[in-house]
GROMACS .gro file of C-alpha atoms in nm:
model
  438
    1MET     CA    1  -3.673 -18.583 -15.974
    2ASP     CA    2  -3.822 -18.923 -16.056
    3GLN     CA    3  -3.569 -19.091 -15.823
    4LEU     CA    4  -3.673 -18.863 -15.537
    5VAL     CA    5  -4.048 -18.909 -15.592
    6SER     CA    6  -4.011 -19.287 -15.615
    7ARG     CA    7  -3.870 -19.289 -15.259
    8LEU     CA    8  -4.190 -19.150 -15.107
    9LEU     CA    9  -4.366 -19.403 -14.885
   10LEU     CA   10  -4.627 -19.248 -14.656
   11TYR     CA   11  -4.681 -18.965 -14.903
   12GLY     CA   12  -4.645 -19.181 -15.211
   13ASP     CA   13  -5.019 -19.194 -15.283
   14LEU     CA   14  -5.021 -18.872 -15.481
   15GLY     CA   15  -5.251 -18.993 -15.755
   16GLU     CA   16  -5.129 -19.095 -16.098
   17ASP     CA   17  -5.234 -18.765 -16.250
   18SER     CA   18  -5.091 -18.538 -15.981
   19ILE     CA   19  -4.862 -18.260 -16.100
   20LEU     CA   20  -4.564 -18.395 -15.907
   21ARG     CA   21  -4.610 -18.750 -16.038
   22ARG     CA   22  -4.647 -18.632 -16.398
   23LEU     CA   23  -4.341 -18.406 -16.371
   24ALA     CA   24  -4.135 -18.694 -16.232
   25GLU     CA   25  -4.233 -18.909 -16.530
   26LEU     CA   26  -4.142 -18.632 -16.775
   27PHE     CA   27  -3.805 -18.583 -16.607
   28GLN     CA   28  -3.743 -18.957 -16.637
   29GLU     CA   29  -3.823 -18.942 -17.009
   30TRP     CA   30  -3.585 -18.647 -17.047
   31GLN     CA   31  -3.302 -18.832 -16.875
   32GLY     CA   32  -3.366 -19.143 -17.081
   33HIS     CA   33  -3.375 -18.952 -17.410
   34SER     CA   34  -3.680 -19.159 -17.506
   35THR     CA   35  -3.914 -18.874 -17.597
   36PRO     CA   36  -3.883 -18.604 -17.865
   37ARG     CA   37  -3.775 -18.272 -17.717
   38GLN     CA   38  -4.079 -18.084 -17.843
   39THR     CA   39  -4.309 -18.344 -17.689
   40LEU     CA   40  -4.125 -18.307 -17.359
   41VAL     CA   41  -4.158 -17.929 -17.366
   42ARG     CA   42  -4.529 -17.955 -17.444
   43GLY     CA   43  -4.578 -18.199 -17.155
   44LEU     CA   44  -4.383 -17.980 -16.911
   45TYR     CA   45  -4.576 -17.672 -17.013
   46HIS     CA   46  -4.903 -17.855 -16.954
   47GLN     CA   47  -4.802 -17.934 -16.595
   48VAL     CA   48  -4.677 -17.580 -16.542
   49LYS     CA   49  -5.015 -17.449 -16.655
   50ARG     CA   50  -5.188 -17.680 -16.406
   51LEU     CA   51  -4.963 -17.544 -16.133
   52LEU     CA   52  -5.045 -17.187 -16.237
   53ASP     CA   53  -5.416 -17.270 -16.228
   54LEU     CA   54  -5.377 -17.411 -15.876
   55ALA     CA   55  -5.183 -17.101 -15.771
   56THR     CA   56  -5.462 -16.880 -15.906
   57ASP     CA   57  -5.729 -17.076 -15.718
   58TYR     CA   58  -5.542 -17.045 -15.388
   59GLY     CA   59  -5.368 -16.711 -15.430
   60PHE     CA   60  -5.011 -16.846 -15.414
   61ASP     CA   61  -4.725 -16.600 -15.466
   62GLY     CA   62  -4.347 -16.594 -15.462
   63ASN     CA   63  -4.208 -16.946 -15.507
   64LEU     CA   64  -4.501 -17.135 -15.660
   65TRP     CA   65  -4.305 -17.461 -15.668
   66GLN     CA   66  -4.251 -17.452 -15.292
   67ASN     CA   67  -4.610 -17.338 -15.237
   68TYR     CA   68  -4.731 -17.639 -15.434
   69LEU     CA   69  -4.516 -17.887 -15.240
   70THR     CA   70  -4.637 -17.733 -14.913
   71PHE     CA   71  -4.997 -17.766 -15.031
   72LEU     CA   72  -4.934 -18.137 -15.096
   73LEU     CA   73  -4.799 -18.184 -14.744
   74MET     CA   74  -5.092 -17.997 -14.591
   75THR     CA   75  -5.361 -18.188 -14.779
   76ASN     CA   76  -5.226 -18.543 -14.800
   77GLU     CA   77  -5.439 -18.758 -14.571
   78ASN     CA   78  -5.238 -19.067 -14.477
   79SER     CA   79  -5.194 -19.278 -14.164
   80PHE     CA   80  -4.919 -19.053 -14.028
   81SER     CA   81  -5.080 -18.715 -14.097
   82LEU     CA   82  -5.420 -18.821 -13.961
   83ILE     CA   83  -5.286 -18.966 -13.636
   84THR     CA   84  -5.067 -18.657 -13.587
   85GLU     CA   85  -5.376 -18.441 -13.633
   86ARG     CA   86  -5.555 -18.629 -13.356
   87VAL     CA   87  -5.285 -18.679 -13.093
   88GLY     CA   88  -4.988 -18.470 -13.201
   89GLN     CA   89  -4.632 -18.584 -13.246
   90LEU     CA   90  -4.557 -18.916 -13.073
   91GLU     CA   91  -4.256 -19.141 -13.062
   92GLY     CA   92  -4.286 -19.445 -13.285
   93THR     CA   93  -4.137 -19.631 -13.579
   94VAL     CA   94  -4.365 -19.446 -13.821
   95ASN     CA   95  -4.162 -19.130 -13.754
   96HIS     CA   96  -3.867 -19.296 -13.930
   97PHE     CA   97  -4.066 -19.329 -14.251
   98ALA     CA   98  -4.216 -18.980 -14.212
   99LYS     CA   99  -3.873 -18.821 -14.171
  100SER     CA  100  -3.752 -19.006 -14.477
  101ASP     CA  101  -4.041 -18.868 -14.681
  102PHE     CA  102  -3.984 -18.518 -14.545
  103GLY     CA  103  -3.620 -18.547 -14.649
  104VAL     CA  104  -3.745 -18.611 -15.002
  105PHE     CA  105  -3.972 -18.307 -14.989
  106ARG     CA  106  -3.692 -18.091 -14.853
  107ALA     CA  107  -3.474 -18.199 -15.145
  108LEU     CA  108  -3.759 -18.119 -15.386
  109PHE     CA  109  -3.796 -17.778 -15.220
  110HIS     CA  110  -3.446 -17.690 -15.336
  111TYR     CA  111  -3.444 -17.885 -15.661
  112ASP     CA  112  -3.211 -17.752 -15.931
  113PHE     CA  113  -3.410 -17.702 -16.251
  114SER     CA  114  -3.126 -17.535 -16.444
  115PRO     CA  115  -3.001 -17.851 -16.627
  116ILE     CA  116  -3.335 -17.934 -16.790
  117GLU     CA  117  -3.406 -17.567 -16.864
  118ALA     CA  118  -3.068 -17.521 -17.030
  119ASP     CA  119  -3.105 -17.841 -17.233
  120LEU     CA  120  -3.458 -17.769 -17.355
  121GLY     CA  121  -3.422 -17.393 -17.386
  122ILE     CA  122  -3.701 -17.310 -17.141
  123ASP     CA  123  -3.727 -17.091 -16.831
  124CYS     CA  124  -4.069 -17.185 -16.689
  125PHE     CA  125  -3.937 -17.334 -16.364
  126THR     CA  126  -3.715 -17.034 -16.289
  127THR     CA  127  -4.017 -16.812 -16.347
  128LEU     CA  128  -4.234 -17.026 -16.116
  129CYS     CA  129  -3.978 -16.993 -15.838
  130HIS     CA  130  -3.980 -16.612 -15.864
  131TYR     CA  131  -4.345 -16.542 -15.932
  132THR     CA  132  -4.533 -16.219 -15.876
  133ALA     CA  133  -4.907 -16.278 -15.864
  134ILE     CA  134  -5.163 -16.036 -16.001
  135TYR     CA  135  -5.370 -15.880 -15.723
  136LYS     CA  136  -5.702 -16.053 -15.674
  137HIS     CA  137  -5.995 -15.963 -15.452
  138GLU     CA  138  -6.015 -16.211 -15.164
  139ARG     CA  139  -6.356 -16.327 -15.284
  140ARG     CA  140  -6.186 -16.476 -15.589
  141TYR     CA  141  -5.969 -16.715 -15.389
  142ASN     CA  142  -5.948 -16.872 -15.045
  143LYS     CA  143  -5.746 -16.614 -14.857
  144ALA     CA  144  -5.727 -16.812 -14.531
  145VAL     CA  145  -5.587 -17.119 -14.707
  146SER     CA  146  -5.347 -16.907 -14.913
  147GLU     CA  147  -5.201 -16.741 -14.605
  148LYS     CA  148  -5.148 -17.071 -14.426
  149VAL     CA  149  -4.980 -17.233 -14.728
  150ARG     CA  150  -4.747 -16.940 -14.790
  151ALA     CA  151  -4.653 -16.903 -14.423
  152LEU     CA  152  -4.564 -17.272 -14.387
  153SER     CA  153  -4.388 -17.267 -14.725
  154HIS     CA  154  -4.155 -16.987 -14.613
  155ALA     CA  155  -4.078 -17.171 -14.288
  156LEU     CA  156  -4.007 -17.502 -14.463
  157ALA     CA  157  -3.784 -17.335 -14.721
  158ALA     CA  158  -3.574 -17.191 -14.436
  159ALA     CA  159  -3.549 -17.523 -14.247
  160GLN     CA  160  -3.181 -17.602 -14.190
  161ASP     CA  161  -3.224 -17.980 -14.166
  162ASP     CA  162  -3.476 -18.264 -14.202
  163GLU     CA  163  -3.551 -18.267 -13.829
  164THR     CA  164  -3.663 -17.903 -13.835
  165PHE     CA  165  -3.869 -17.975 -14.146
  166PHE     CA  166  -4.034 -18.266 -13.963
  167HIS     CA  167  -4.128 -18.056 -13.660
  168LEU     CA  168  -4.269 -17.774 -13.872
  169VAL     CA  169  -4.503 -18.008 -14.061
  170THR     CA  170  -4.617 -18.205 -13.755
  171ASP     CA  171  -4.678 -17.882 -13.560
  172HIS     CA  172  -4.900 -17.764 -13.844
  173TYR     CA  173  -5.096 -18.091 -13.842
  174ARG     CA  174  -5.157 -18.065 -13.470
  175ARG     CA  175  -5.258 -17.701 -13.484
  176TYR     CA  176  -5.465 -17.689 -13.803
  177GLY     CA  177  -5.517 -18.051 -13.905
  178VAL     CA  178  -5.466 -18.209 -14.243
  179GLY     CA  179  -5.658 -18.202 -14.569
  180MET     CA  180  -5.924 -17.961 -14.686
  181ILE     CA  181  -6.114 -18.006 -14.359
  182GLY     CA  182  -5.820 -17.858 -14.172
  183LEU     CA  183  -5.780 -17.565 -14.407
  184ASN     CA  184  -6.143 -17.456 -14.452
  185LYS     CA  185  -6.418 -17.336 -14.220
  186ALA     CA  186  -6.728 -17.459 -14.396
  187PHE     CA  187  -6.838 -17.720 -14.647
  188ARG     CA  188  -7.136 -17.823 -14.855
  189VAL     CA  189  -7.232 -18.179 -14.942
  190LYS     CA  190  -7.197 -18.318 -15.293
  191SER     CA  191  -7.343 -18.654 -15.386
  192GLY     CA  192  -7.320 -18.840 -15.714
  193PRO     CA  193  -7.237 -19.175 -15.873
  194GLU     CA  194  -6.889 -19.166 -15.717
  195GLY     CA  195  -7.031 -19.121 -15.366
  196VAL     CA  196  -7.065 -18.843 -15.111
  197SER     CA  197  -6.797 -18.577 -15.070
  198LEU     CA  198  -6.747 -18.243 -14.895
  199LEU     CA  199  -6.679 -17.931 -15.103
  200PRO     CA  200  -6.513 -17.634 -14.930
  201ILE     CA  201  -6.708 -17.309 -14.917
  202TYR     CA  202  -6.436 -17.053 -14.986
  203ASN     CA  203  -6.621 -16.725 -14.939
  204THR     CA  204  -6.799 -16.763 -14.608
  205ASP     CA  205  -6.988 -16.476 -14.452
  206LYS     CA  206  -6.753 -16.269 -14.231
  207VAL     CA  207  -7.027 -16.190 -13.978
  208MET     CA  208  -6.950 -16.205 -13.606
  209LEU     CA  209  -7.202 -16.239 -13.324
  210ALA     CA  210  -7.123 -15.884 -13.212
  211ASP     CA  211  -7.238 -15.761 -13.553
  212LEU     CA  212  -7.593 -15.874 -13.478
  213VAL     CA  213  -7.766 -15.592 -13.292
  214GLY     CA  214  -7.988 -15.706 -13.008
  215TYR     CA  215  -8.089 -16.067 -12.928
  216GLU     CA  216  -7.828 -16.079 -12.652
  217SER     CA  217  -7.989 -16.360 -12.454
  218GLN     CA  218  -8.034 -16.569 -12.768
  219LYS     CA  219  -7.668 -16.522 -12.867
  220GLN     CA  220  -7.558 -16.607 -12.513
  221GLN     CA  221  -7.751 -16.935 -12.521
  222LEU     CA  222  -7.590 -17.019 -12.853
  223ARG     CA  223  -7.244 -16.933 -12.723
  224GLU     CA  224  -7.282 -17.140 -12.407
  225ASN     CA  225  -7.399 -17.448 -12.594
  226THR     CA  226  -7.125 -17.416 -12.859
  227GLU     CA  227  -6.848 -17.356 -12.607
  228ALA     CA  228  -6.959 -17.661 -12.407
  229PHE     CA  229  -6.943 -17.861 -12.730
  230LEU     CA  230  -6.591 -17.737 -12.810
  231ALA     CA  231  -6.476 -17.813 -12.456
  232GLY     CA  232  -6.593 -18.172 -12.487
  233ARG     CA  233  -6.875 -18.127 -12.239
  234THR     CA  234  -7.233 -18.237 -12.294
  235ALA     CA  235  -7.408 -18.014 -12.549
  236ASN     CA  236  -7.738 -18.021 -12.734
  237ASN     CA  237  -7.856 -17.996 -13.090
  238ALA     CA  238  -7.998 -17.646 -13.137
  239LEU     CA  239  -8.304 -17.514 -13.317
  240LEU     CA  240  -8.328 -17.141 -13.384
  241TYR     CA  241  -8.687 -17.060 -13.474
  242GLY     CA  242  -8.898 -16.750 -13.518
  243ASP     CA  243  -8.977 -16.470 -13.756
  244ALA     CA  244  -8.800 -16.420 -14.087
  245GLY     CA  245  -8.515 -16.171 -14.105
  246THR     CA  246  -8.430 -16.178 -13.735
  247GLY     CA  247  -8.074 -16.310 -13.764
  248LYS     CA  248  -8.115 -16.683 -13.703
  249SER     CA  249  -7.896 -16.794 -13.992
  250SER     CA  250  -7.642 -16.517 -13.934
  251SER     CA  251  -7.608 -16.623 -13.570
  252VAL     CA  252  -7.514 -16.977 -13.670
  253LYS     CA  253  -7.281 -16.863 -13.950
  254ALA     CA  254  -7.105 -16.631 -13.707
  255LEU     CA  255  -7.001 -16.928 -13.493
  256ILE     CA  256  -6.742 -17.055 -13.741
  257ASN     CA  257  -6.577 -16.713 -13.747
  258GLU     CA  258  -6.580 -16.695 -13.368
  259TYR     CA  259  -6.455 -17.049 -13.302
  260TYR     CA  260  -6.267 -17.165 -13.613
  261ASP     CA  261  -5.932 -17.144 -13.433
  262GLN     CA  262  -6.072 -17.372 -13.161
  263GLY     CA  263  -6.144 -17.647 -13.413
  264LEU     CA  264  -6.503 -17.571 -13.511
  265ARG     CA  265  -6.611 -17.659 -13.866
  266MET     CA  266  -6.950 -17.637 -14.035
  267ILE     CA  267  -7.119 -17.859 -14.292
  268GLU     CA  268  -7.423 -17.713 -14.466
  269ILE     CA  269  -7.678 -17.967 -14.583
  270TYR     CA  270  -8.012 -17.932 -14.757
  271LYS     CA  271  -8.335 -18.119 -14.701
  272HIS     CA  272  -8.306 -18.329 -15.017
  273GLN     CA  273  -7.964 -18.453 -14.895
  274PHE     CA  274  -8.080 -18.599 -14.564
  275ARG     CA  275  -8.033 -18.948 -14.707
  276ASP     CA  276  -7.660 -18.868 -14.717
  277LEU     CA  277  -7.637 -18.766 -14.351
  278SER     CA  278  -7.508 -19.103 -14.235
  279ALA     CA  279  -7.236 -19.099 -14.501
  280VAL     CA  280  -7.135 -18.743 -14.404
  281ILE     CA  281  -7.113 -18.835 -14.037
  282ALA     CA  282  -6.901 -19.141 -14.120
  283MET     CA  283  -6.656 -18.916 -14.307
  284VAL     CA  284  -6.590 -18.682 -14.014
  285LYS     CA  285  -6.657 -18.878 -13.696
  286ASN     CA  286  -6.290 -18.965 -13.636
  287ARG     CA  287  -6.144 -18.625 -13.719
  288ASN     CA  288  -5.994 -18.395 -13.459
  289TYR     CA  289  -6.255 -18.124 -13.512
  290ARG     CA  290  -6.598 -18.034 -13.386
  291PHE     CA  291  -6.858 -18.022 -13.662
  292ILE     CA  292  -7.185 -17.835 -13.671
  293ILE     CA  293  -7.415 -17.978 -13.936
  294PHE     CA  294  -7.615 -17.673 -14.037
  295ILE     CA  295  -7.966 -17.697 -14.181
  296ASP     CA  296  -8.103 -17.360 -14.282
  297ASP     CA  297  -8.474 -17.281 -14.315
  298LEU     CA  298  -8.582 -17.627 -14.205
  299SER     CA  299  -8.948 -17.720 -14.242
  300PHE     CA  300  -9.156 -17.998 -14.389
  301GLU     CA  301  -9.488 -18.006 -14.561
  302GLU     CA  302  -9.750 -18.262 -14.463
  303ASN     CA  303  -9.659 -18.515 -14.734
  304GLU     CA  304  -9.278 -18.493 -14.694
  305VAL     CA  305  -9.109 -18.777 -14.508
  306GLU     CA  306  -8.744 -18.666 -14.515
  307TYR     CA  307  -8.779 -18.568 -14.149
  308LYS     CA  308  -8.763 -18.938 -14.062
  309PHE     CA  309  -8.401 -18.956 -14.188
  310LEU     CA  310  -8.318 -18.658 -13.968
  311LYS     CA  311  -8.483 -18.813 -13.661
  312ALA     CA  312  -8.292 -19.136 -13.712
  313VAL     CA  313  -7.960 -18.955 -13.726
  314ILE     CA  314  -8.024 -18.735 -13.424
  315GLU     CA  315  -8.142 -19.013 -13.194
  316GLY     CA  316  -8.180 -19.362 -13.320
  317GLY     CA  317  -8.010 -19.654 -13.483
  318VAL     CA  318  -7.756 -19.894 -13.339
  319GLU     CA  319  -7.465 -19.652 -13.376
  320THR     CA  320  -7.489 -19.341 -13.158
  321LYS     CA  321  -7.417 -18.996 -13.296
  322PRO     CA  322  -7.044 -18.916 -13.255
  323ASP     CA  323  -6.943 -18.672 -12.982
  324ASN     CA  324  -6.780 -18.435 -13.232
  325ILE     CA  325  -7.103 -18.361 -13.422
  326LEU     CA  326  -7.403 -18.142 -13.343
  327LEU     CA  327  -7.698 -18.035 -13.557
  328TYR     CA  328  -7.797 -17.668 -13.567
  329ALA     CA  329  -8.109 -17.576 -13.763
  330THR     CA  330  -8.306 -17.261 -13.831
  331SER     CA  331  -8.676 -17.250 -13.907
  332ASN     CA  332  -8.969 -17.012 -13.922
  333ARG     CA  333  -9.174 -17.290 -13.758
  334ARG     CA  334  -9.123 -17.402 -13.403
  335ASN     CA  335  -9.255 -17.753 -13.471
  336LEU     CA  336  -9.082 -17.782 -13.812
  337ILE     CA  337  -9.354 -17.998 -13.970
  338ARG     CA  338  -9.672 -17.842 -14.098
  339GLU     CA  339  -9.971 -17.945 -13.891
  340THR     CA  340 -10.328 -17.964 -14.014
  341TRP     CA  341 -10.654 -17.979 -13.825
  342LYS     CA  342 -10.682 -18.336 -13.948
  343ASP     CA  343 -10.377 -18.422 -13.736
  344ARG     CA  344 -10.568 -18.315 -13.426
  345ALA     CA  345 -10.875 -18.526 -13.491
  346ASP     CA  346 -10.885 -18.827 -13.262
  347MET     CA  347 -11.117 -19.018 -13.493
  348GLU     CA  348 -11.042 -19.235 -13.790
  349HIS     CA  349 -10.923 -19.052 -14.101
  350GLU     CA  350 -10.817 -19.237 -14.415
  351ASN     CA  351 -10.595 -19.530 -14.307
  352ASP     CA  352 -10.457 -19.398 -13.978
  353VAL     CA  353 -10.669 -19.484 -13.676
  354HIS     CA  354 -10.461 -19.322 -13.401
  355HIS     CA  355 -10.423 -18.961 -13.508
  356SER     CA  356 -10.271 -18.855 -13.180
  357ASP     CA  357  -9.981 -19.086 -13.270
  358THR     CA  358  -9.945 -18.913 -13.607
  359LEU     CA  359  -9.932 -18.576 -13.435
  360GLU     CA  360  -9.681 -18.695 -13.176
  361GLU     CA  361  -9.453 -18.831 -13.448
  362LYS     CA  362  -9.446 -18.493 -13.618
  363LEU     CA  363  -9.389 -18.298 -13.297
  364SER     CA  364  -9.113 -18.533 -13.182
  365LEU     CA  365  -8.866 -18.398 -13.439
  366SER     CA  366  -8.842 -18.053 -13.279
  367ALA     CA  367  -8.822 -18.222 -12.937
  368ARG     CA  368  -8.495 -18.380 -13.045
  369PHE     CA  369  -8.332 -18.036 -13.041
  370GLY     CA  370  -8.237 -17.989 -12.678
  371VAL     CA  371  -8.177 -17.616 -12.719
  372ARG     CA  372  -8.461 -17.421 -12.878
  373ILE     CA  373  -8.404 -17.047 -12.914
  374ASN     CA  374  -8.673 -16.804 -13.022
  375TYR     CA  375  -8.593 -16.508 -13.248
  376SER     CA  376  -8.896 -16.277 -13.268
  377ILE     CA  377  -8.935 -15.957 -13.467
  378PRO     CA  378  -8.815 -15.644 -13.286
  379ASN     CA  379  -9.056 -15.384 -13.158
  380ARG     CA  380  -9.045 -15.027 -13.290
  381ASN     CA  381  -8.790 -14.906 -13.036
  382GLN     CA  382  -8.562 -15.205 -13.098
  383PHE     CA  383  -8.591 -15.150 -13.473
  384LYS     CA  384  -8.478 -14.790 -13.426
  385GLU     CA  385  -8.179 -14.906 -13.220
  386ILE     CA  386  -8.080 -15.153 -13.492
  387VAL     CA  387  -8.104 -14.885 -13.763
  388LEU     CA  388  -7.898 -14.636 -13.561
  389SER     CA  389  -7.633 -14.894 -13.476
  390LEU     CA  390  -7.598 -15.014 -13.835
  391ALA     CA  391  -7.581 -14.656 -13.964
  392GLN     CA  392  -7.304 -14.577 -13.718
  393ARG     CA  393  -7.104 -14.883 -13.823
  394GLN     CA  394  -7.148 -14.787 -14.188
  395GLY     CA  395  -7.031 -14.433 -14.114
  396LEU     CA  396  -7.346 -14.265 -14.247
  397ASP     CA  397  -7.360 -13.894 -14.166
  398ILE     CA  398  -7.737 -13.841 -14.156
  399PRO     CA  399  -7.937 -13.658 -13.884
  400GLU     CA  400  -8.107 -13.908 -13.654
  401ASP     CA  401  -8.458 -13.779 -13.710
  402VAL     CA  402  -8.417 -13.791 -14.087
  403LEU     CA  403  -8.262 -14.139 -14.071
  404LEU     CA  404  -8.545 -14.284 -13.857
  405ALA     CA  405  -8.814 -14.119 -14.066
  406GLU     CA  406  -8.669 -14.273 -14.381
  407ALA     CA  407  -8.634 -14.608 -14.204
  408ASN     CA  408  -9.004 -14.605 -14.119
  409LYS     CA  409  -9.093 -14.535 -14.481
  410TRP     CA  410  -8.861 -14.814 -14.594
  411GLU     CA  411  -9.001 -15.081 -14.363
  412LEU     CA  412  -9.359 -15.000 -14.467
  413ARG     CA  413  -9.266 -15.072 -14.827
  414HIS     CA  414  -9.036 -15.368 -14.756
  415GLY     CA  415  -9.208 -15.616 -14.529
  416GLY     CA  416  -9.210 -15.464 -14.181
  417VAL     CA  417  -8.960 -15.426 -13.900
  418SER     CA  418  -8.678 -15.679 -13.878
  419GLY     CA  419  -8.301 -15.688 -13.864
  420ARG     CA  420  -8.292 -15.785 -14.230
  421THR     CA  421  -8.509 -15.488 -14.331
  422ALA     CA  422  -8.285 -15.254 -14.131
  423GLN     CA  423  -7.972 -15.392 -14.298
  424GLN     CA  424  -8.125 -15.360 -14.644
  425PHE     CA  425  -8.220 -15.000 -14.568
  426ILE     CA  426  -7.868 -14.913 -14.454
  427ASN     CA  427  -7.722 -15.088 -14.762
  428TYR     CA  428  -7.950 -14.873 -14.978
  429LEU     CA  429  -7.841 -14.551 -14.809
  430ALA     CA  430  -7.472 -14.645 -14.826
  431GLY     CA  431  -7.504 -14.725 -15.196
  432THR     CA  432  -7.686 -14.398 -15.261
  433GLN     CA  433  -7.420 -14.193 -15.081
  434THR     CA  434  -7.140 -14.371 -15.268
  435THR     CA  435  -7.309 -14.292 -15.598
  436GLU     CA  436  -7.354 -13.925 -15.506
  437GLN     CA  437  -6.991 -13.897 -15.397
  438GLY     CA  438  -6.874 -14.064 -15.716
   0.00000   0.00000   0.00000
């Protein structure tokens, strides 16, 4: 195994502590008879446990060894995989090196573990290659990633030659991309001493735009702007503003479920992370995806200045915002920044002489969102329609007059009419019926 791994060139940067690298070193020690047998077994078991942990995180099943190798191929960001993601398979000298590496992986796919198992009296690798996973709820692992890994793994295992193996991998890069950005829909930002990174959000909301009752014109505006963005046409940053509980955030979250297969990805960022926006944009500006940077519940108090970082990123600076990035924000305030009557005084106050300038600076942030969509609370009739529609989807068998009467009681006790209140009411009824049936 160590001889095979040492031949990797484009995919050789696995990391010194990667499972494959550590296994190769242990196999080398076994062949050289330089390490006590018990120490070898302990080292092999440690790597097998790491592989089992990875399989649990991603819901692998069947041949875990081949699943792991496929996962390496899908997530290794190198010069070949990244250019293939952007432009697809092209003729060039680099293909010679890529095919050589894929020949190594194909050999590893069918590696014979029986000699080392027989010599050390172990069967862990045989077990890994015929593994039956315990059923897990999809919220406990990334189902979408798991399905892609296992599907490609089966195809690669059946590849009759290195050329077929090459085409299968490059087709995957072109269709889904490479790395965790290609495999996942949404990400959150993590910053620390080691820098800024993107963490996948595994359990994203499954909501679709059709699930949101009403607000048809608002959803249509959002669709048109997003589809223009995905098509490479001119599109605008979008601000969804209005009353709480009206579906602003759900509308934005639904977009990644609607358009994931067309290359849409989402990065969620919080107000205290606006200083990291430039670093985030630098990480994704050259990728073959369209990114919505999502800012939920955006607003600023009078003494907060983070909005200046956001303004600079949207429009400003020497480097223009990349074409593959848009900002979508939701807010209960149309103008985002809290105004005071002092802002409207055109006379000297404290150290600022020109108060109209202060006011204009605050209002200019919302003006940088070219699409501004209002979500207002529904009227009584619309609230009834939402309740009835949600009850039907939930399969609740309750007379309409009884249902609406209870809905009116519920909204009086729970903050008034809104889509959120209606959904909470239906959740309550569904939970009550389930308990009674149980």
